[in-house]
Amino acid sequence: MRFQAMFALTVFMGLFLLGNTSFAQDASKAVAPSTDNKTRNINGVAAVVNTGFITRKDIDDRIAELQKQGVKLPEGVNLRKAILDRLIIEKIQLQNAEELGVTVSDKELDKIIADMAVKNKLTLAEFKEKAGATAGSFSKYRKMLRENILVSRYREHEVDAKITISEAEIDNFIAERNRAMAQPAPQPSRPAAKGELEEIDVAQIFVPVDPADGPKAQADAKKQADALLREGRSKADFLQLGATAAKENPKIKFQEMGYRTPDHIPQLFNDAIKNVPSGQLPSAVVKSPAGYHVLKVLDRRAAVAAQSPQAVAAPAVTTTPKNIMITQTLARHILLRQRAGLSDQDAERRLAGYRDQVRAKTADFGELAKKYSEDGSAQNGGELGWMGPGELVPEFEQTMNRLQIGEVSNPVKTQFGWHLIQVLERRETELTVDKQREFAKAAIRSKKMDQAYEDWVNELRDTATVKILNLDDAAKSSR
């Protein structure tokens, strides 16, 4: 389940939403008004995009798809505007792909669908039935899949193939990584003795609210923070809770502040966590002029003594290419993919049940993976093989790295769905210079691609001829 492989599968099995950027309603070019517009309005056209158009029904259908998949959505005109923006970008990409001559033949599409059925351990008939149920009909699913592939190939031609990475960039990446790995390992922590200076590791989830906003906005922010506080008490992974909340509301921020002595912690936070033990949350959220803070004390320890002047200086880190030692982890997982009919709550509850069975030794993790996991690794009991740093998506890797050998995680969400993870073994292995360069190139490329894709989408939107029609009427009709 390497990142690249999982991403490729997600392209085919995803939500058919291409692009995650919101854009202004009006482009630099607008369609000239015409007498035809009134007819189009009556027929339910929401936007004209170059020579094509998007209807209000297209917006309604997309909203219905997302609701079936259990996605939490905002309400009213903001939702319809966001969906319309996405549909506009999809329409532009499909139009440009057609002009460029990008195609997907029926034969290719049939083979892709057959491969997907095999990967999901279904017969072709079973797969078609499930896909049709997800999209409303199999013909609709097939159409969306074809469009998804067309846009993916168009993007590869326009963005992916044009990204360049110099040898100097790779050298710098490796040098920075080696410097980070050469830092001395942290000493085991111990509780502070009475009268001894203490360091506290605090995490927070921050729900912002503008002081100028009215009482309703203040009350809504407080209500959301209180809900996160309650949920935080029942969830072991506080930062995962923050990550989930931030995905649902991008204004929400979360962070682990790291070990700090009390004089380096805001006084408001100090007062709230004064008598809170490690692993616990205060009894109430903290109000500041900027909003509401949900806090958790991750750990308390005696302050690490400063190194004396007589201490031996650490050796300088060499930037000369050399093989280095890394820790690889052998893990297995159970994956429940995001899909229609399976909400986040249901997926998390199911995985928590599997976890409890494994912990109680009433079930074997590998057998559960073979029976329930929706990943290609299921036939191997969920085993992913030996994985090094950076080979898995961050949320998965961070959770995996915190587990002891044999330990089973709580359910964790990534872009691919919900996972239950068990670590089987760890080993130290040598990473050759060539492998380091391959890893560095892939990491740099991924970072560049994110920015290049965002710039490309903005450019597409700016150069297209777009006219928004009747969006307000569409919003009213949905209430």
Coordinates of C-alpha atoms in Angstrom, one line a residue:
M1 CA 0.0 0.0 0.0
R2 CA 2.7 2.4 -1.0
F3 CA 1.5 6.0 -1.5
Q4 CA 1.9 5.9 -5.2
A5 CA -0.1 2.6 -5.6
M6 CA -2.8 3.7 -3.3
F7 CA -3.1 7.0 -5.1
A8 CA -3.5 5.3 -8.5
L9 CA -6.3 3.1 -7.2
T10 CA -8.0 6.1 -5.6
V11 CA -8.0 7.9 -9.0
F12 CA -10.4 5.1 -10.2
M13 CA -12.4 4.5 -7.1
G14 CA -12.6 8.0 -5.7
L15 CA -15.3 10.6 -5.4
F16 CA -15.0 11.8 -9.0
L17 CA -14.1 15.2 -7.7
L18 CA -11.2 16.7 -9.7
G19 CA -9.6 19.6 -8.0
N20 CA -9.9 20.9 -4.5
T21 CA -9.4 24.6 -5.0
S22 CA -12.2 27.2 -4.7
F23 CA -12.2 29.9 -7.3
A24 CA -13.9 33.2 -7.9
Q25 CA -17.3 33.1 -9.5
D26 CA -16.4 35.4 -12.5
A27 CA -13.6 34.7 -14.9
S28 CA -11.6 37.4 -16.7
K29 CA -13.7 36.7 -19.8
A30 CA -17.5 36.6 -19.7
V31 CA -20.0 35.4 -22.2
A32 CA -21.7 38.3 -23.8
P33 CA -25.3 38.6 -22.8
S34 CA -27.8 37.4 -25.4
T35 CA -31.4 36.7 -25.7
D36 CA -30.6 33.0 -25.5
N37 CA -29.7 33.5 -21.8
K38 CA -33.4 33.8 -20.7
T39 CA -34.2 30.5 -22.4
R40 CA -31.1 28.8 -20.8
N41 CA -32.2 30.2 -17.4
I42 CA -35.6 28.6 -17.7
N43 CA -34.0 25.3 -18.7
G44 CA -32.0 25.3 -15.5
V45 CA -28.5 26.3 -16.7
A46 CA -26.3 27.4 -13.8
A47 CA -23.2 28.3 -15.7
V48 CA -22.0 28.6 -19.3
V49 CA -18.4 27.2 -19.7
N50 CA -16.8 28.0 -23.0
T51 CA -19.1 26.2 -25.4
G52 CA -20.6 23.9 -22.8
F53 CA -22.8 24.5 -19.8
I54 CA -23.6 23.1 -16.3
T55 CA -27.1 22.7 -15.1
R56 CA -28.6 23.1 -11.6
K57 CA -29.4 19.4 -11.8
D58 CA -25.7 18.7 -12.2
I59 CA -25.1 20.5 -8.9
D60 CA -28.0 18.7 -7.3
D61 CA -26.6 15.3 -8.5
R62 CA -23.1 16.1 -7.2
I63 CA -24.5 17.1 -3.8
A64 CA -26.5 13.9 -3.6
E65 CA -23.4 11.8 -4.5
L66 CA -21.4 13.4 -1.6
Q67 CA -24.3 13.0 0.8
K68 CA -24.5 9.3 -0.1
Q69 CA -20.8 9.0 0.7
G70 CA -21.3 10.5 4.2
V71 CA -19.4 13.7 3.4
K72 CA -20.2 16.5 5.8
L73 CA -21.3 19.5 3.7
P74 CA -21.9 23.2 4.5
E75 CA -25.4 24.5 3.9
G76 CA -27.1 26.9 1.5
V77 CA -25.6 29.0 -1.3
N78 CA -22.0 28.5 -0.2
L79 CA -22.3 24.7 -0.8
R80 CA -23.8 25.2 -4.2
K81 CA -21.1 27.8 -5.2
A82 CA -18.3 25.4 -4.1
I83 CA -19.8 22.5 -6.0
L84 CA -20.3 24.7 -9.1
D85 CA -16.7 25.8 -8.9
R86 CA -15.5 22.2 -8.9
L87 CA -17.9 21.3 -11.8
I88 CA -16.6 24.3 -13.8
I89 CA -13.0 23.1 -13.4
E90 CA -13.9 19.6 -14.4
K91 CA -15.8 20.9 -17.5
I92 CA -12.8 23.0 -18.6
Q93 CA -10.4 20.1 -18.1
L94 CA -12.6 17.7 -20.1
Q95 CA -13.0 20.3 -22.9
N96 CA -9.2 20.9 -23.1
A97 CA -8.5 17.1 -23.0
E98 CA -10.8 16.6 -25.9
E99 CA -9.1 19.4 -27.9
L100 CA -5.8 17.9 -27.2
G101 CA -7.0 14.5 -28.5
V102 CA -6.8 12.6 -25.2
T103 CA -9.1 9.6 -25.4
V104 CA -10.1 6.4 -23.5
S105 CA -11.3 3.6 -25.7
D106 CA -14.1 1.3 -24.7
K107 CA -11.6 -1.6 -24.8
E108 CA -9.3 0.3 -22.3
L109 CA -12.2 1.1 -20.1
D110 CA -13.4 -2.5 -20.0
K111 CA -10.0 -3.7 -19.0
I112 CA -9.7 -1.1 -16.2
I113 CA -13.1 -2.1 -14.8
A114 CA -12.2 -5.8 -15.0
D115 CA -8.9 -5.1 -13.2
M116 CA -10.7 -3.2 -10.5
A117 CA -13.1 -6.1 -10.0
V118 CA -10.2 -8.5 -9.5
K119 CA -8.4 -6.1 -7.1
N120 CA -11.6 -5.9 -5.0
K121 CA -12.0 -9.7 -5.2
L122 CA -15.4 -9.5 -6.9
T123 CA -16.8 -11.0 -10.1
L124 CA -17.4 -8.5 -12.9
A125 CA -21.1 -8.8 -12.3
E126 CA -20.7 -8.1 -8.6
F127 CA -18.5 -5.1 -9.2
K128 CA -20.9 -3.6 -11.8
E129 CA -23.8 -4.0 -9.3
K130 CA -21.8 -2.3 -6.5
A131 CA -20.5 0.5 -8.8
G132 CA -24.0 1.1 -10.2
A133 CA -25.4 1.4 -6.7
T134 CA -22.7 4.0 -5.8
A135 CA -23.3 6.1 -8.9
G136 CA -27.0 5.6 -9.5
S137 CA -26.4 3.3 -12.5
F138 CA -23.5 1.4 -14.0
S139 CA -23.7 3.5 -17.2
K140 CA -23.3 6.7 -15.1
Y141 CA -20.4 5.1 -13.2
R142 CA -18.8 4.2 -16.4
K143 CA -19.1 7.7 -17.8
M144 CA -17.7 9.3 -14.6
L145 CA -14.8 6.8 -14.6
R146 CA -14.0 7.6 -18.2
E147 CA -14.0 11.3 -17.5
N148 CA -11.8 10.8 -14.4
I149 CA -9.2 8.9 -16.5
L150 CA -9.3 11.5 -19.3
V151 CA -8.6 14.3 -16.8
S152 CA -5.9 12.3 -15.2
R153 CA -4.1 11.7 -18.5
Y154 CA -4.6 15.4 -19.5
R155 CA -3.0 16.5 -16.2
E156 CA -0.1 14.1 -16.7
H157 CA 0.5 15.7 -20.1
E158 CA 0.1 19.3 -18.9
V159 CA 1.6 19.2 -15.4
D160 CA 3.3 16.0 -14.3
A161 CA 5.6 15.7 -17.4
K162 CA 6.8 19.3 -17.1
I163 CA 8.1 19.0 -13.5
T164 CA 11.9 19.1 -13.4
I165 CA 14.2 18.2 -10.5
S166 CA 17.9 19.2 -10.5
E167 CA 20.7 17.1 -9.0
A168 CA 21.4 20.0 -6.7
E169 CA 17.9 19.9 -5.3
I170 CA 18.4 16.2 -4.6
D171 CA 21.8 16.8 -2.9
N172 CA 20.3 19.5 -0.7
F173 CA 17.3 17.3 0.3
I174 CA 19.6 14.4 1.3
A175 CA 21.9 16.8 3.2
E176 CA 19.0 18.3 5.2
R177 CA 17.7 14.8 6.0
N178 CA 21.0 13.5 7.1
R179 CA 21.4 16.5 9.4
A180 CA 18.1 15.8 11.0
M181 CA 18.9 12.2 11.5
A182 CA 22.2 13.0 13.1
Q183 CA 20.6 14.9 15.9
P184 CA 21.2 13.2 19.3
A185 CA 18.5 10.9 20.4
P186 CA 16.3 12.2 23.1
Q187 CA 16.9 10.9 26.6
P188 CA 14.1 8.8 28.3
S189 CA 11.8 11.1 30.2
R190 CA 10.9 10.8 33.9
P191 CA 8.4 12.7 36.1
A192 CA 9.7 15.8 37.7
A193 CA 10.5 15.5 41.4
K194 CA 9.0 17.9 43.9
G195 CA 10.5 21.3 43.4
E196 CA 12.2 20.3 40.1
L197 CA 11.6 22.3 36.9
E198 CA 9.0 20.6 34.7
E199 CA 8.4 20.4 31.0
I200 CA 4.9 19.9 29.6
D201 CA 4.0 18.7 26.1
V202 CA 0.6 20.3 25.2
A203 CA -1.5 19.8 22.1
Q204 CA -4.3 22.1 21.1
I205 CA -7.2 22.3 18.6
F206 CA -8.1 25.9 17.9
V207 CA -11.5 27.1 16.8
P208 CA -11.1 30.7 15.7
V209 CA -13.7 33.4 15.9
D210 CA -13.4 37.1 15.0
P211 CA -14.0 39.3 18.1
A212 CA -16.1 41.5 15.8
D213 CA -18.5 38.7 14.9
G214 CA -21.8 38.7 16.5
P215 CA -23.1 36.5 19.5
K216 CA -24.3 33.7 17.1
A217 CA -20.8 33.2 15.6
Q218 CA -19.3 33.2 19.1
A219 CA -21.9 30.7 20.3
D220 CA -21.4 28.5 17.3
A221 CA -17.6 28.4 17.8
K222 CA -18.0 27.7 21.5
K223 CA -20.4 24.9 20.7
Q224 CA -18.0 23.3 18.2
A225 CA -15.1 23.6 20.7
D226 CA -17.1 21.9 23.5
A227 CA -18.0 19.1 21.1
L228 CA -14.3 18.6 20.3
L229 CA -13.5 18.6 24.0
R230 CA -16.1 15.8 24.7
E231 CA -14.9 13.8 21.7
G232 CA -11.2 14.3 22.8
R233 CA -11.9 12.6 26.1
S234 CA -13.0 9.5 24.4
K235 CA -10.4 9.4 21.6
A236 CA -6.8 8.3 22.3
D237 CA -5.4 10.1 19.3
F238 CA -6.0 13.8 20.0
L239 CA -4.0 15.0 17.0
Q240 CA -6.0 12.7 14.7
L241 CA -9.2 14.3 16.0
G242 CA -7.7 17.7 15.2
A243 CA -6.8 16.6 11.7
T244 CA -10.3 15.3 11.1
A245 CA -11.8 18.6 12.4
A246 CA -9.5 20.7 10.2
K247 CA -10.5 18.7 7.1
E248 CA -14.2 19.4 7.8
N249 CA -13.5 23.1 8.7
P250 CA -10.2 24.5 7.2
K251 CA -10.4 27.4 9.7
I252 CA -9.7 25.0 12.6
K253 CA -6.0 24.6 13.4
F254 CA -4.3 21.9 15.5
Q255 CA -0.8 21.5 16.8
E256 CA 1.5 19.7 19.2
M257 CA 3.4 22.5 21.0
G258 CA 6.2 20.3 22.1
Y259 CA 7.9 20.2 25.5
R260 CA 8.0 23.6 27.2
T261 CA 8.6 24.8 30.6
P262 CA 5.7 26.7 32.2
D263 CA 7.2 30.1 31.5
H264 CA 7.1 29.4 27.8
I265 CA 3.4 28.3 27.8
P266 CA 0.7 31.0 27.5
Q267 CA -0.6 31.9 30.9
L268 CA -4.2 31.1 29.8
F269 CA -3.0 27.6 29.0
N270 CA -1.0 27.2 32.1
D271 CA -4.0 28.1 34.3
A272 CA -6.1 25.5 32.4
I273 CA -3.7 22.6 32.6
K274 CA -2.2 23.3 36.1
N275 CA -3.4 20.1 37.7
V276 CA -4.2 18.0 34.6
P277 CA -2.2 14.8 34.5
S278 CA -0.5 13.3 31.4
G279 CA -3.0 12.0 28.8
Q280 CA -5.9 14.1 30.1
L281 CA -7.9 17.1 29.0
P282 CA -8.9 20.1 31.1
S283 CA -12.6 20.3 32.2
A284 CA -13.4 23.2 29.9
V285 CA -12.2 24.9 26.7
V286 CA -10.0 28.0 27.0
K287 CA -11.4 31.3 25.6
S288 CA -8.9 33.8 24.2
P289 CA -9.5 37.0 22.2
A290 CA -8.8 34.9 19.0
G291 CA -11.3 32.1 19.7
Y292 CA -11.6 28.8 21.6
H293 CA -8.8 26.3 22.5
V294 CA -9.2 22.7 23.3
L295 CA -6.1 21.5 25.1
K296 CA -4.7 18.1 26.0
V297 CA -1.6 17.4 28.2
L298 CA 0.3 14.8 26.2
D299 CA 3.1 14.3 28.7
R300 CA 4.9 15.8 31.7
R301 CA 8.6 15.3 32.5
A302 CA 11.5 16.7 34.3
A303 CA 13.2 19.4 32.4
V304 CA 16.1 18.3 30.3
A305 CA 19.3 19.8 31.8
A306 CA 21.2 22.1 29.5
Q307 CA 24.5 20.6 28.2
S308 CA 27.5 21.8 30.2
P309 CA 30.3 23.7 28.5
Q310 CA 32.6 20.8 29.1
A311 CA 30.4 18.4 27.0
V312 CA 32.0 17.0 24.0
A313 CA 30.8 18.7 20.8
A314 CA 28.8 16.6 18.4
P315 CA 30.7 15.7 15.2
A316 CA 29.9 17.8 12.2
V317 CA 27.5 16.3 9.7
T318 CA 29.1 15.4 6.5
T319 CA 27.3 16.0 3.2
T320 CA 29.4 13.5 1.4
P321 CA 27.1 10.8 -0.1
K322 CA 27.2 7.7 2.0
N323 CA 24.9 4.8 2.9
I324 CA 22.9 5.4 6.1
M325 CA 21.0 3.3 8.5
I326 CA 17.2 3.6 8.7
T327 CA 14.4 1.9 10.6
Q328 CA 12.0 -0.2 8.6
T329 CA 8.7 -1.4 9.9
L330 CA 6.8 -4.5 9.0
A331 CA 3.1 -3.8 9.5
R332 CA -0.3 -5.0 8.4
H333 CA -3.6 -3.2 8.2
I334 CA -7.3 -3.5 7.7
L335 CA -8.7 -0.9 5.3
L336 CA -12.3 0.2 5.0
R337 CA -12.5 2.5 1.9
Q338 CA -14.7 5.6 1.8
R339 CA -17.8 4.8 -0.2
A340 CA -21.5 5.3 -0.4
G341 CA -23.4 3.8 2.6
L342 CA -20.4 3.8 4.9
S343 CA -20.1 6.9 7.1
D344 CA -17.0 7.8 9.1
Q345 CA -18.8 6.8 12.3
D346 CA -19.7 3.4 10.9
A347 CA -16.2 2.7 9.6
E348 CA -14.6 3.8 12.9
R349 CA -17.0 1.7 14.9
R350 CA -16.4 -1.4 12.8
L351 CA -12.7 -1.1 13.1
A352 CA -12.9 -0.5 16.8
G353 CA -14.8 -3.8 17.1
Y354 CA -12.0 -5.6 15.2
R355 CA -9.4 -4.0 17.4
D356 CA -11.2 -5.1 20.6
Q357 CA -11.4 -8.7 19.3
V358 CA -7.6 -8.8 18.6
R359 CA -6.7 -7.2 21.9
A360 CA -9.0 -9.7 23.7
K361 CA -7.3 -12.5 21.7
T362 CA -10.7 -13.7 20.4
A363 CA -9.7 -13.1 16.8
D364 CA -6.5 -13.0 14.7
F365 CA -5.6 -9.8 13.0
G366 CA -4.5 -11.5 9.7
E367 CA -7.7 -13.5 9.4
L368 CA -9.8 -10.4 10.0
A369 CA -7.8 -8.6 7.3
K370 CA -8.4 -11.4 4.8
K371 CA -12.1 -11.3 5.5
Y372 CA -12.8 -7.6 5.8
S373 CA -10.0 -5.5 4.4
E374 CA -10.8 -3.6 1.2
D375 CA -7.1 -3.4 0.1
G376 CA -5.0 -5.5 -2.2
S377 CA -3.0 -6.7 0.8
A378 CA -6.0 -8.5 2.2
Q379 CA -5.1 -11.8 0.7
N380 CA -1.7 -11.6 2.6
G381 CA -3.5 -10.9 5.9
G382 CA -3.1 -7.2 5.4
E383 CA 0.8 -7.3 5.4
L384 CA 2.4 -4.3 3.6
G385 CA 6.0 -5.5 3.5
W386 CA 9.0 -3.6 5.0
M387 CA 8.4 0.1 4.9
G388 CA 10.9 2.9 5.5
P389 CA 10.4 6.6 6.3
G390 CA 8.3 8.4 3.7
E391 CA 6.9 5.4 1.9
L392 CA 3.4 5.7 3.4
V393 CA 1.0 8.6 3.8
P394 CA 1.8 10.8 6.8
E395 CA -1.3 10.0 8.9
F396 CA -0.7 6.2 8.5
E397 CA 3.1 6.4 9.1
Q398 CA 2.8 8.6 12.2
T399 CA 0.3 6.3 13.9
M400 CA 2.4 3.2 12.9
N401 CA 5.6 4.7 14.3
R402 CA 3.9 5.2 17.7
L403 CA 3.0 1.5 18.1
Q404 CA 5.0 -1.1 19.9
I405 CA 5.6 -4.4 18.3
G406 CA 2.4 -6.5 18.4
E407 CA 0.3 -3.4 19.4
V408 CA -2.9 -2.6 17.5
S409 CA -3.8 1.0 16.8
N410 CA -7.1 2.8 17.2
P411 CA -8.9 3.5 13.9
V412 CA -7.0 6.1 11.8
K413 CA -8.3 8.0 8.8
T414 CA -6.3 8.8 5.7
Q415 CA -7.2 9.9 2.2
F416 CA -7.8 6.3 1.3
G417 CA -10.3 5.5 4.1
W418 CA -10.1 4.1 7.6
H419 CA -7.3 1.8 8.8
L420 CA -6.6 -0.5 11.7
I421 CA -2.8 -1.0 12.0
Q422 CA -0.7 -3.6 13.7
V423 CA 3.2 -3.5 13.9
L424 CA 4.7 -7.0 13.5
E425 CA 8.5 -6.2 13.5
R426 CA 11.1 -3.5 13.1
R427 CA 14.6 -3.7 11.8
E428 CA 17.6 -1.4 11.1
T429 CA 18.7 -1.6 7.5
E430 CA 21.2 0.2 5.2
L431 CA 19.8 2.7 2.7
T432 CA 22.1 3.0 -0.2
V433 CA 23.0 6.3 -1.8
D434 CA 21.0 5.4 -4.9
K435 CA 17.9 4.6 -2.9
Q436 CA 18.3 7.8 -1.0
R437 CA 18.4 9.7 -4.3
E438 CA 15.3 7.9 -5.5
F439 CA 13.4 8.7 -2.3
A440 CA 14.6 12.4 -2.4
K441 CA 13.5 12.8 -6.0
A442 CA 10.0 11.3 -5.3
A443 CA 9.6 13.6 -2.2
I444 CA 10.6 16.7 -4.1
R445 CA 8.4 15.8 -7.0
S446 CA 5.4 15.3 -4.8
K447 CA 5.9 18.7 -3.2
K448 CA 6.4 20.5 -6.6
M449 CA 3.4 18.7 -8.1
D450 CA 1.0 20.0 -5.4
Q451 CA 2.0 23.6 -6.2
A452 CA 2.2 23.1 -10.0
Y453 CA -1.3 21.5 -10.0
E454 CA -2.8 24.4 -8.0
D455 CA -1.2 27.0 -10.4
W456 CA -2.4 25.0 -13.4
V457 CA -6.0 24.8 -12.2
N458 CA -6.0 28.6 -11.5
E459 CA -4.6 29.2 -15.0
L460 CA -7.3 27.1 -16.6
R461 CA -10.0 29.0 -14.7
D462 CA -8.6 32.4 -15.6
T463 CA -8.3 31.7 -19.3
A464 CA -11.7 30.1 -19.7
T465 CA -14.9 31.9 -20.7
V466 CA -17.3 31.4 -17.9
K467 CA -20.7 33.0 -17.1
I468 CA -22.6 32.3 -13.9
L469 CA -26.4 32.2 -14.3
N470 CA -29.1 31.8 -11.7
L471 CA -26.9 30.5 -8.8
D472 CA -29.1 32.3 -6.2
D473 CA -32.2 30.7 -7.7
A474 CA -30.5 27.3 -7.6
A475 CA -29.7 27.8 -3.9
K476 CA -33.2 28.8 -3.0
S477 CA -34.6 25.7 -4.9
S478 CA -32.5 23.4 -2.7
R479 CA -33.8 24.6 0.6

